[in-house]
Amino acid sequence: MRVPLSWLREYVDLPAGVTGRELAAKLIRAGLEVETVEQLGADLKGPLVVGEVLSIEELTGFKKPIRHCFVNVGDANGTGEPQEIVCGARNFAVGDKVVVVLPGAVLPGPFPIAARQTYGHTSAGMICSARELGMGDDHDGIIVLPSHYEPGTDAIELLELVDEVLDIAVTPDRGYCLSMRGVAREAAAAYGLPLADPALLDVPPANSYGYLVKVADPAGCDRFVARTVVGIDPAAQSPIWLQRRLQKMHVRPISLTVDITNYVMLEVGQPLHAYDKSRVDGPIQVRRAEAGEVLTTLDGQKRELSAEDLLICDNSGPIGLAGVMGGASTEILDPVVDQETGAVVGSTEVIIEAAHFDPVAIARAAKRHKLPSEASKRFERGVDPEASRAAAQRAVDLLVLIAGGTAEAGVTDIAAPHPVRTITIAADLPDRIAGLEYGRETVARRLQEVGCSVAGGDLLEVTPPTWRPDLTDPNDLAEEVIRLEGYDNVPARMPTVPPGQGLTPVQRMHRRVGVALAGAGYVEVHNYPFLGEAAFDGLGLAADDVRRRTVKLVNPLNDEEPALRTTLLPGLLAAVRRNIGRGNTDLALFETGLVFLPEAEQPVAPRPAVDRRPSDEEIAALNAALPHQPRRVAVALTGERLPSGWWGKGAPASWADAVEAARTVARAAGVELTVRQGQYLPWHPGRCAELLVAGTDRVVGHAGELHPRVVKALHLPERTVVAEIDLDLLTADGELQAQGPTVSSYPVATQDVALIVDAAVPAAEVEAALREGAGELLEAIRLFDVFTGEQVGEGKKSLAYALRFRATDRTLTADEASAAREAAVAAALASTGAVLRGA
Amino acid sequence: MSAPNKSYDPVEVEALKPEEVERARDEAVAAFAAATSLDELKQAKVAHTGDRSALSLANREIGALPPHAKAAAGKLIGQARGAVNQALAKRQTELEAERDARVLVEEAVDVTLPYDRAPRGARHPLTTLAERIEDTFVAMGYSIASGPEVEAEWLNFDALNLGPDHPARSMQDTFFVAAADGSPDSGLVMRTQTSPVQIRSMLEKQPPLYAVSVGRVYRTDELDATHTPVFRQVEGIAVDEGITFGDLKGTIELLVSKLIGDELELRWRPSYFPFTEPSAEVDLQCFVCRGASVGNPDAPCRTCSSEGWIELGGCGVVNPRVLVASGVDPERYSGFAFGLGLERILMNRHNVADMRDMVEGDVRFTLPFGMEI
Ligand SMILES: [Zn+2]
């Protein structure tokens, strides 16, 4: 809602010095979102005056037609002599009154004006267009003024070029502020001044000889006021003040009748519609649409109507989409000049509609037809039904006053009975909500300021004004009091919070995982969860891969990515590519976040009533409709994991780094991980670790090198490695509680063994066998070398282990240590076929 | 070497003459002093204290002396040898110190060499900012709650007093989730706010309830410098007996003070949210221009678009209708709730000019934030 300060002052007698910015600050504190304060004409400087065109000489021989004019500007140029001006526009004639800017003036831009030589003549100033004066963008032509203005009159004042305009973003609860009337009410309250309500008009009572209107759907239309005006002069034009106000509201002046309906809507907040009475066939009816009905709206669109649409009809059928947009067939005709007679032809008699429609019906219709209009915007948010008679009257008055029309005596006013809404509110409710004592007097006074009528003592009986349909609950009334008294004046205090439990174990675990990965050199990224089939194709997933079963969006941002992720990898790998594209080639990234896995059954989520707590069954049904949304963590590495430098060679990121990242996550989560050979796309079939919670067969994720085909398809560096783990699965059993070990102070006995096994035997199995066989004297075991080559034979590998033995109660003898070692080797032989190297 | 001879007079033995002993001693001391390296000292040591040294030879002569002369001769030699060993030890210490000093100098390195061998990591600043906010509230006694990102419409809208035709429902540009048959009637949405977590908390537990939730929310905005379709909110709710708007103000002021500091002013504006009544919007004074750009076209401020204020978020007193839908008795309890945008706080607190940096995952953006902010 735009609010010119000059117009607002008509209803509130603001102190002369109040600026737009000061008013904005006050209104903001009262809850109106003033987004900008525009300074119209701030850089405009005169002289800018009315001129009368005395002569026009058409200059020829130039690329475009040029006019050499003499203009009478009265005494404004100091000499009284005609002003010589060269002009490129052609929409004016000798005798026309125009707006002339004289040398020394500055037009918006800023664009200083000086006398200059052009096209062989002197041009001492300019004849101005609306655009040059900053009056609106849609007029390139010269402004031609009504003929009664005197040459030399100051045009800055005449055209109200200097003004301040507030632009307010009106929240849905404040429909009344989509009018000058509503904003003026707020301004009056903010300054403690009286309001001159533009809707307080003398209106003749309804009678039986008004235009015949039948309302078949009183629920959809609970008020319909119709007035008729005849004898309108089609040649009458909107006066400058009216055009200027509309322009400042960013409403384009069209024709006098239409301009008046728009003006009254902006002033009072009541959307009006004007029908050309001569084009309406019989009585007006308000009803819902029937199947197959069609309406061509003012914008020329032919619209198929839905049975829910509320219509204005006459004997011919629909003539308007109620509260949204009128129809073309009864539209007010644009005045045109008849070429033969020279007379202006247009609509001369009109029906003014000022109705009140059901907000929901209008909102749905506007949404259904994708037709948000100035009218529907207001009806959706609530229009004052009691303002309709005044609004119609205002339009009639203006048509009589400036369009030369005659008001007919008939007044149609069809009103469905309105129950009076009364809210009972404890007088101290605002006090209890704010935590501050206002007192009954203040509460009652503030409620009256917003238009409520207030009765009662400790319990107030409050009747909200008809323009505030948003005031329905005691809390709504309390808010009015607290906001008008000022949020700034509510003293801050702190609630007494009972002792808390701190973070939950799972919350602490999530933090540890992030800290551990960052500590291990990983950088966290957050990716959008949107993806499409292409992401799965890139990962090489089979057509029936379960990860292709996704939760889909109805209205995705991008049609190529309509689904929610079932794996973190596509987003993470896209981040890898983005980084590489920017020259960051050595990367270790991680992300934690939800994935979205559809359940086998997907019931529709219920919509329980909201006037009570939903039942436990209803809550269960709400949750059952949700997809499974586990938290995952994923890493991706490429380039050098350890950089080369003056200290020596570095190391490229390898499958082992990905597996180690998984172990890092598990350690941080307090869970022991078992690793075994896996085969799972998008991983390399020979370089994929399957990750399980130790002692269970619960697979929680995978780690290793990407399949070379995937690397190629996704344009990633060769040997890019990734891991992805389901944190919820990983920690499903809770975390292990560490037990304090017995730390022996007896000396350690170290023994090395080198074992030869088939290349296919996993090292993890050999180590497990060694541990098992070594028994409890084994303190630690460490694989320190893996060797393949001729010496160990084809298809074989040598694994070298350092075993540390120690007892808690004695110094081990060499024989004891050797016996334990031999037992370990024997166990490895038995379960993996390992033989001692060199044996 | 002379054979033992009882008739021998020590003074007759050349080697045991005091002058000779003194001379041998002095020669030894001089030789040690003259040694310039540990090797030379070693040679001098062999020459002057070894088996064939003058003093050793003299010592051997003592055995051949008559008993009455042995004591005096022994003392003479012993004193000389003591002095020699002392001199040797002293010189040994000196030369070792010299050697050590030399070696340490030779072993010096350039400690300014860069060493980036261990890769550096970092957590996303939005993660660590969320944790900092959580910690502030946990310290006050709040618990941390969470909820799903694909959420039932009932929890995201209806229970929050946003009925099916509520105009505010179209204000929020919602991602709707398709049903199994592809129709839009799944009853699910990507949550547009973290407020459904409030409802979940209240459904789970009767008051007193003090909970905070930080999470991702979704709106159909295009990504630009100040918007992202996926962003984070901090949601807080307190429901207890006697909770007031003043409690809300105190809590937000404390949070802002802990998070950003006390220098910047807060502005409380009445606003509209269906789930709070009264509702407010909290603005923070622009940290760049501190309001100096307002109405001053010569010094515009990009950060606040010359408005002087930066919107922190919305809040208010929980609408009793929301309490009812969540099974909380509005006659007995009242509450406040707030929701703040995490991205905007990060921008203000750490001078991040472009929101896209937060979503693109460029490691150069994230690394400076380290492990905690
Ligand atoms: Zn600023």
Short mmCIF file of N, CA and C in Angstrom, two decimals, chain A residues 718-808:
data_model
loop_
_atom_site.label_atom_id
_atom_site.label_comp_id
_atom_site.label_asym_id
_atom_site.label_seq_id
_atom_site.Cartn_x
_atom_site.Cartn_y
_atom_site.Cartn_z
N GLU A 718 40.35 -39.15 -11.20
CA GLU A 718 40.53 -40.58 -11.01
C GLU A 718 40.76 -40.89 -9.54
N ARG A 719 40.29 -42.05 -9.14
CA ARG A 719 40.53 -42.56 -7.78
C ARG A 719 39.91 -41.66 -6.70
N THR A 720 38.84 -40.97 -7.04
CA THR A 720 38.09 -40.26 -5.99
C THR A 720 37.50 -41.30 -5.04
N VAL A 721 37.59 -41.03 -3.75
CA VAL A 721 37.10 -42.00 -2.77
C VAL A 721 36.01 -41.37 -1.90
N VAL A 722 35.08 -42.21 -1.47
CA VAL A 722 33.96 -41.72 -0.67
C VAL A 722 33.57 -42.75 0.39
N ALA A 723 32.87 -42.26 1.40
CA ALA A 723 32.27 -43.14 2.39
C ALA A 723 30.92 -42.54 2.77
N GLU A 724 29.97 -43.38 3.10
CA GLU A 724 28.68 -42.91 3.59
C GLU A 724 28.20 -43.86 4.69
N ILE A 725 27.81 -43.27 5.81
CA ILE A 725 27.41 -44.08 6.97
C ILE A 725 26.09 -43.55 7.49
N ASP A 726 25.23 -44.46 7.89
CA ASP A 726 23.96 -44.08 8.52
C ASP A 726 24.20 -43.93 10.02
N LEU A 727 24.15 -42.70 10.49
CA LEU A 727 24.46 -42.45 11.91
C LEU A 727 23.41 -43.05 12.83
N ASP A 728 22.16 -43.05 12.38
CA ASP A 728 21.10 -43.60 13.22
C ASP A 728 21.31 -45.10 13.42
N LEU A 729 21.65 -45.80 12.30
CA LEU A 729 21.90 -47.24 12.41
C LEU A 729 23.15 -47.50 13.24
N LEU A 730 24.16 -46.68 13.02
CA LEU A 730 25.44 -46.88 13.71
C LEU A 730 25.25 -46.86 15.22
N THR A 731 24.39 -45.96 15.67
CA THR A 731 24.28 -45.77 17.11
C THR A 731 22.98 -46.32 17.67
N ALA A 732 22.37 -47.22 16.92
CA ALA A 732 21.06 -47.73 17.34
C ALA A 732 21.11 -48.40 18.71
N ASP A 733 22.26 -48.97 19.06
CA ASP A 733 22.37 -49.66 20.35
C ASP A 733 22.96 -48.75 21.42
N GLY A 734 23.08 -47.50 21.14
CA GLY A 734 23.73 -46.61 22.11
C GLY A 734 25.24 -46.74 21.97
N GLU A 735 25.95 -46.03 22.82
CA GLU A 735 27.40 -46.08 22.70
C GLU A 735 27.99 -47.00 23.76
N LEU A 736 29.19 -47.50 23.44
CA LEU A 736 29.90 -48.34 24.40
C LEU A 736 30.39 -47.46 25.54
N GLN A 737 30.34 -48.01 26.72
CA GLN A 737 30.93 -47.27 27.82
C GLN A 737 32.35 -47.81 28.00
N ALA A 738 33.34 -46.95 27.88
CA ALA A 738 34.73 -47.40 27.97
C ALA A 738 35.01 -47.93 29.37
N GLN A 739 35.75 -49.05 29.44
CA GLN A 739 36.10 -49.62 30.73
C GLN A 739 37.59 -49.35 30.98
N GLY A 740 37.95 -49.01 32.18
CA GLY A 740 39.35 -48.73 32.52
C GLY A 740 40.19 -50.00 32.41
N PRO A 741 41.27 -50.00 31.61
CA PRO A 741 42.10 -51.20 31.47
C PRO A 741 43.05 -51.32 32.66
N THR A 742 43.58 -52.56 32.90
CA THR A 742 44.62 -52.75 33.90
C THR A 742 45.95 -52.43 33.22
N VAL A 743 46.62 -51.42 33.71
CA VAL A 743 47.88 -51.03 33.06
C VAL A 743 49.03 -51.73 33.77
N SER A 744 49.65 -52.66 33.08
CA SER A 744 50.73 -53.45 33.67
C SER A 744 52.03 -52.67 33.63
N SER A 745 52.82 -52.78 34.73
CA SER A 745 54.12 -52.11 34.72
C SER A 745 55.27 -53.09 34.50
N TYR A 746 54.93 -54.36 34.21
CA TYR A 746 55.98 -55.34 33.89
C TYR A 746 56.49 -55.10 32.48
N PRO A 747 57.71 -55.59 32.19
CA PRO A 747 58.28 -55.30 30.87
C PRO A 747 57.52 -56.00 29.74
N VAL A 748 57.63 -55.40 28.57
CA VAL A 748 56.95 -55.93 27.40
C VAL A 748 57.87 -56.91 26.68
N ALA A 749 57.29 -57.91 26.05
CA ALA A 749 58.06 -58.83 25.21
C ALA A 749 57.53 -58.70 23.80
N THR A 750 58.40 -58.31 22.90
CA THR A 750 57.97 -58.05 21.52
C THR A 750 58.41 -59.18 20.61
N GLN A 751 57.52 -59.62 19.79
CA GLN A 751 57.85 -60.70 18.85
C GLN A 751 57.24 -60.34 17.51
N ASP A 752 58.00 -60.54 16.42
CA ASP A 752 57.46 -60.28 15.09
C ASP A 752 57.16 -61.61 14.42
N VAL A 753 56.11 -61.63 13.60
CA VAL A 753 55.88 -62.78 12.74
C VAL A 753 55.52 -62.29 11.35
N ALA A 754 56.00 -63.03 10.35
CA ALA A 754 55.59 -62.76 8.99
C ALA A 754 54.88 -63.99 8.48
N LEU A 755 53.65 -63.81 8.00
CA LEU A 755 52.84 -64.94 7.57
C LEU A 755 52.55 -64.81 6.08
N ILE A 756 52.52 -65.95 5.41
CA ILE A 756 52.16 -65.95 3.99
C ILE A 756 50.77 -66.57 3.86
N VAL A 757 49.88 -65.81 3.22
CA VAL A 757 48.52 -66.30 3.00
C VAL A 757 48.15 -66.08 1.55
N ASP A 758 47.03 -66.70 1.13
CA ASP A 758 46.49 -66.42 -0.20
C ASP A 758 46.15 -64.93 -0.28
N ALA A 759 46.38 -64.37 -1.44
CA ALA A 759 46.14 -62.93 -1.59
C ALA A 759 44.69 -62.56 -1.25
N ALA A 760 43.78 -63.50 -1.45
CA ALA A 760 42.36 -63.19 -1.23
C ALA A 760 41.97 -63.20 0.25
N VAL A 761 42.85 -63.71 1.10
CA VAL A 761 42.47 -63.78 2.52
C VAL A 761 42.53 -62.37 3.11
N PRO A 762 41.43 -61.91 3.72
CA PRO A 762 41.45 -60.56 4.29
C PRO A 762 42.39 -60.47 5.50
N ALA A 763 43.13 -59.40 5.55
CA ALA A 763 44.05 -59.18 6.68
C ALA A 763 43.30 -59.19 8.00
N ALA A 764 42.05 -58.69 7.95
CA ALA A 764 41.28 -58.63 9.19
C ALA A 764 41.09 -60.03 9.77
N GLU A 765 40.94 -61.04 8.89
CA GLU A 765 40.75 -62.41 9.38
C GLU A 765 42.03 -62.95 9.98
N VAL A 766 43.16 -62.66 9.33
CA VAL A 766 44.44 -63.14 9.85
C VAL A 766 44.68 -62.54 11.23
N GLU A 767 44.42 -61.24 11.34
CA GLU A 767 44.65 -60.59 12.62
C GLU A 767 43.73 -61.15 13.70
N ALA A 768 42.48 -61.39 13.31
CA ALA A 768 41.53 -61.94 14.29
C ALA A 768 42.02 -63.30 14.78
N ALA A 769 42.54 -64.13 13.85
CA ALA A 769 43.03 -65.45 14.25
C ALA A 769 44.24 -65.32 15.16
N LEU A 770 45.15 -64.41 14.82
CA LEU A 770 46.34 -64.21 15.66
C LEU A 770 45.93 -63.79 17.08
N ARG A 771 44.99 -62.88 17.17
CA ARG A 771 44.52 -62.42 18.48
C ARG A 771 43.93 -63.59 19.27
N GLU A 772 43.09 -64.30 18.57
CA GLU A 772 42.41 -65.43 19.20
C GLU A 772 43.44 -66.40 19.76
N GLY A 773 44.44 -66.77 18.88
CA GLY A 773 45.43 -67.77 19.28
C GLY A 773 46.38 -67.26 20.36
N ALA A 774 46.73 -65.99 20.32
CA ALA A 774 47.73 -65.47 21.25
C ALA A 774 47.22 -65.44 22.69
N GLY A 775 45.93 -65.35 22.82
CA GLY A 775 45.38 -65.38 24.17
C GLY A 775 45.56 -64.08 24.91
N GLU A 776 45.37 -64.12 26.23
CA GLU A 776 45.28 -62.87 26.95
C GLU A 776 46.62 -62.20 27.23
N LEU A 777 47.74 -62.94 26.94
CA LEU A 777 49.04 -62.27 27.13
C LEU A 777 49.27 -61.21 26.06
N LEU A 778 48.54 -61.32 24.96
CA LEU A 778 48.74 -60.35 23.86
C LEU A 778 48.21 -58.99 24.29
N GLU A 779 49.11 -58.01 24.29
CA GLU A 779 48.68 -56.66 24.66
C GLU A 779 48.25 -55.88 23.42
N ALA A 780 49.02 -56.01 22.34
CA ALA A 780 48.71 -55.27 21.12
C ALA A 780 49.27 -56.01 19.93
N ILE A 781 48.64 -55.78 18.81
CA ILE A 781 49.13 -56.37 17.56
C ILE A 781 49.08 -55.30 16.49
N ARG A 782 50.10 -55.29 15.64
CA ARG A 782 50.12 -54.25 14.62
C ARG A 782 50.70 -54.82 13.34
N LEU A 783 49.95 -54.67 12.27
CA LEU A 783 50.45 -55.08 10.95
C LEU A 783 51.42 -54.00 10.48
N PHE A 784 52.70 -54.39 10.27
CA PHE A 784 53.62 -53.32 9.86
C PHE A 784 54.09 -53.45 8.43
N ASP A 785 53.76 -54.57 7.76
CA ASP A 785 54.17 -54.65 6.35
C ASP A 785 53.28 -55.62 5.61
N VAL A 786 52.98 -55.26 4.37
CA VAL A 786 52.31 -56.18 3.45
C VAL A 786 53.21 -56.29 2.24
N PHE A 787 53.50 -57.52 1.83
CA PHE A 787 54.47 -57.69 0.76
C PHE A 787 53.96 -58.72 -0.23
N THR A 788 54.04 -58.41 -1.51
CA THR A 788 53.76 -59.42 -2.54
C THR A 788 54.95 -59.43 -3.47
N GLY A 789 55.19 -60.56 -4.08
CA GLY A 789 56.31 -60.64 -5.00
C GLY A 789 56.76 -62.08 -5.16
N GLU A 790 57.82 -62.23 -5.95
CA GLU A 790 58.31 -63.58 -6.26
C GLU A 790 58.64 -64.37 -5.00
N GLN A 791 59.24 -63.69 -4.05
CA GLN A 791 59.70 -64.42 -2.87
C GLN A 791 58.56 -65.12 -2.15
N VAL A 792 57.35 -64.55 -2.22
CA VAL A 792 56.26 -65.19 -1.48
C VAL A 792 55.38 -66.04 -2.39
N GLY A 793 55.61 -65.95 -3.68
CA GLY A 793 54.88 -66.82 -4.59
C GLY A 793 53.67 -66.13 -5.17
N GLU A 794 53.29 -66.63 -6.34
CA GLU A 794 52.18 -66.02 -7.06
C GLU A 794 50.87 -66.25 -6.30
N GLY A 795 50.01 -65.21 -6.29
CA GLY A 795 48.71 -65.36 -5.62
C GLY A 795 48.82 -65.39 -4.12
N LYS A 796 49.95 -65.00 -3.61
CA LYS A 796 50.15 -65.02 -2.16
C LYS A 796 50.54 -63.61 -1.70
N LYS A 797 50.42 -63.41 -0.41
CA LYS A 797 50.95 -62.17 0.14
C LYS A 797 51.55 -62.46 1.51
N SER A 798 52.48 -61.62 1.88
CA SER A 798 53.12 -61.77 3.18
C SER A 798 52.63 -60.64 4.08
N LEU A 799 52.20 -61.02 5.28
CA LEU A 799 51.74 -60.03 6.25
C LEU A 799 52.67 -60.08 7.45
N ALA A 800 53.29 -58.96 7.77
CA ALA A 800 54.22 -58.94 8.90
C ALA A 800 53.59 -58.22 10.07
N TYR A 801 53.57 -58.90 11.22
CA TYR A 801 52.93 -58.35 12.41
C TYR A 801 53.94 -58.18 13.54
N ALA A 802 53.79 -57.14 14.29
CA ALA A 802 54.53 -56.99 15.55
C ALA A 802 53.56 -57.33 16.68
N LEU A 803 53.94 -58.31 17.50
CA LEU A 803 53.08 -58.70 18.63
C LEU A 803 53.74 -58.21 19.91
N ARG A 804 52.96 -57.64 20.77
CA ARG A 804 53.46 -57.20 22.07
C ARG A 804 52.77 -58.03 23.14
N PHE A 805 53.62 -58.73 23.92
CA PHE A 805 53.07 -59.56 25.00
C PHE A 805 53.42 -58.94 26.33
N ARG A 806 52.53 -59.09 27.27
CA ARG A 806 52.80 -58.58 28.60
C ARG A 806 51.80 -59.23 29.56
N ALA A 807 52.31 -59.54 30.75
CA ALA A 807 51.42 -60.06 31.78
C ALA A 807 51.18 -58.97 32.81
N THR A 808 50.09 -59.11 33.53
CA THR A 808 49.77 -58.07 34.51
C THR A 808 50.45 -58.34 35.85
#
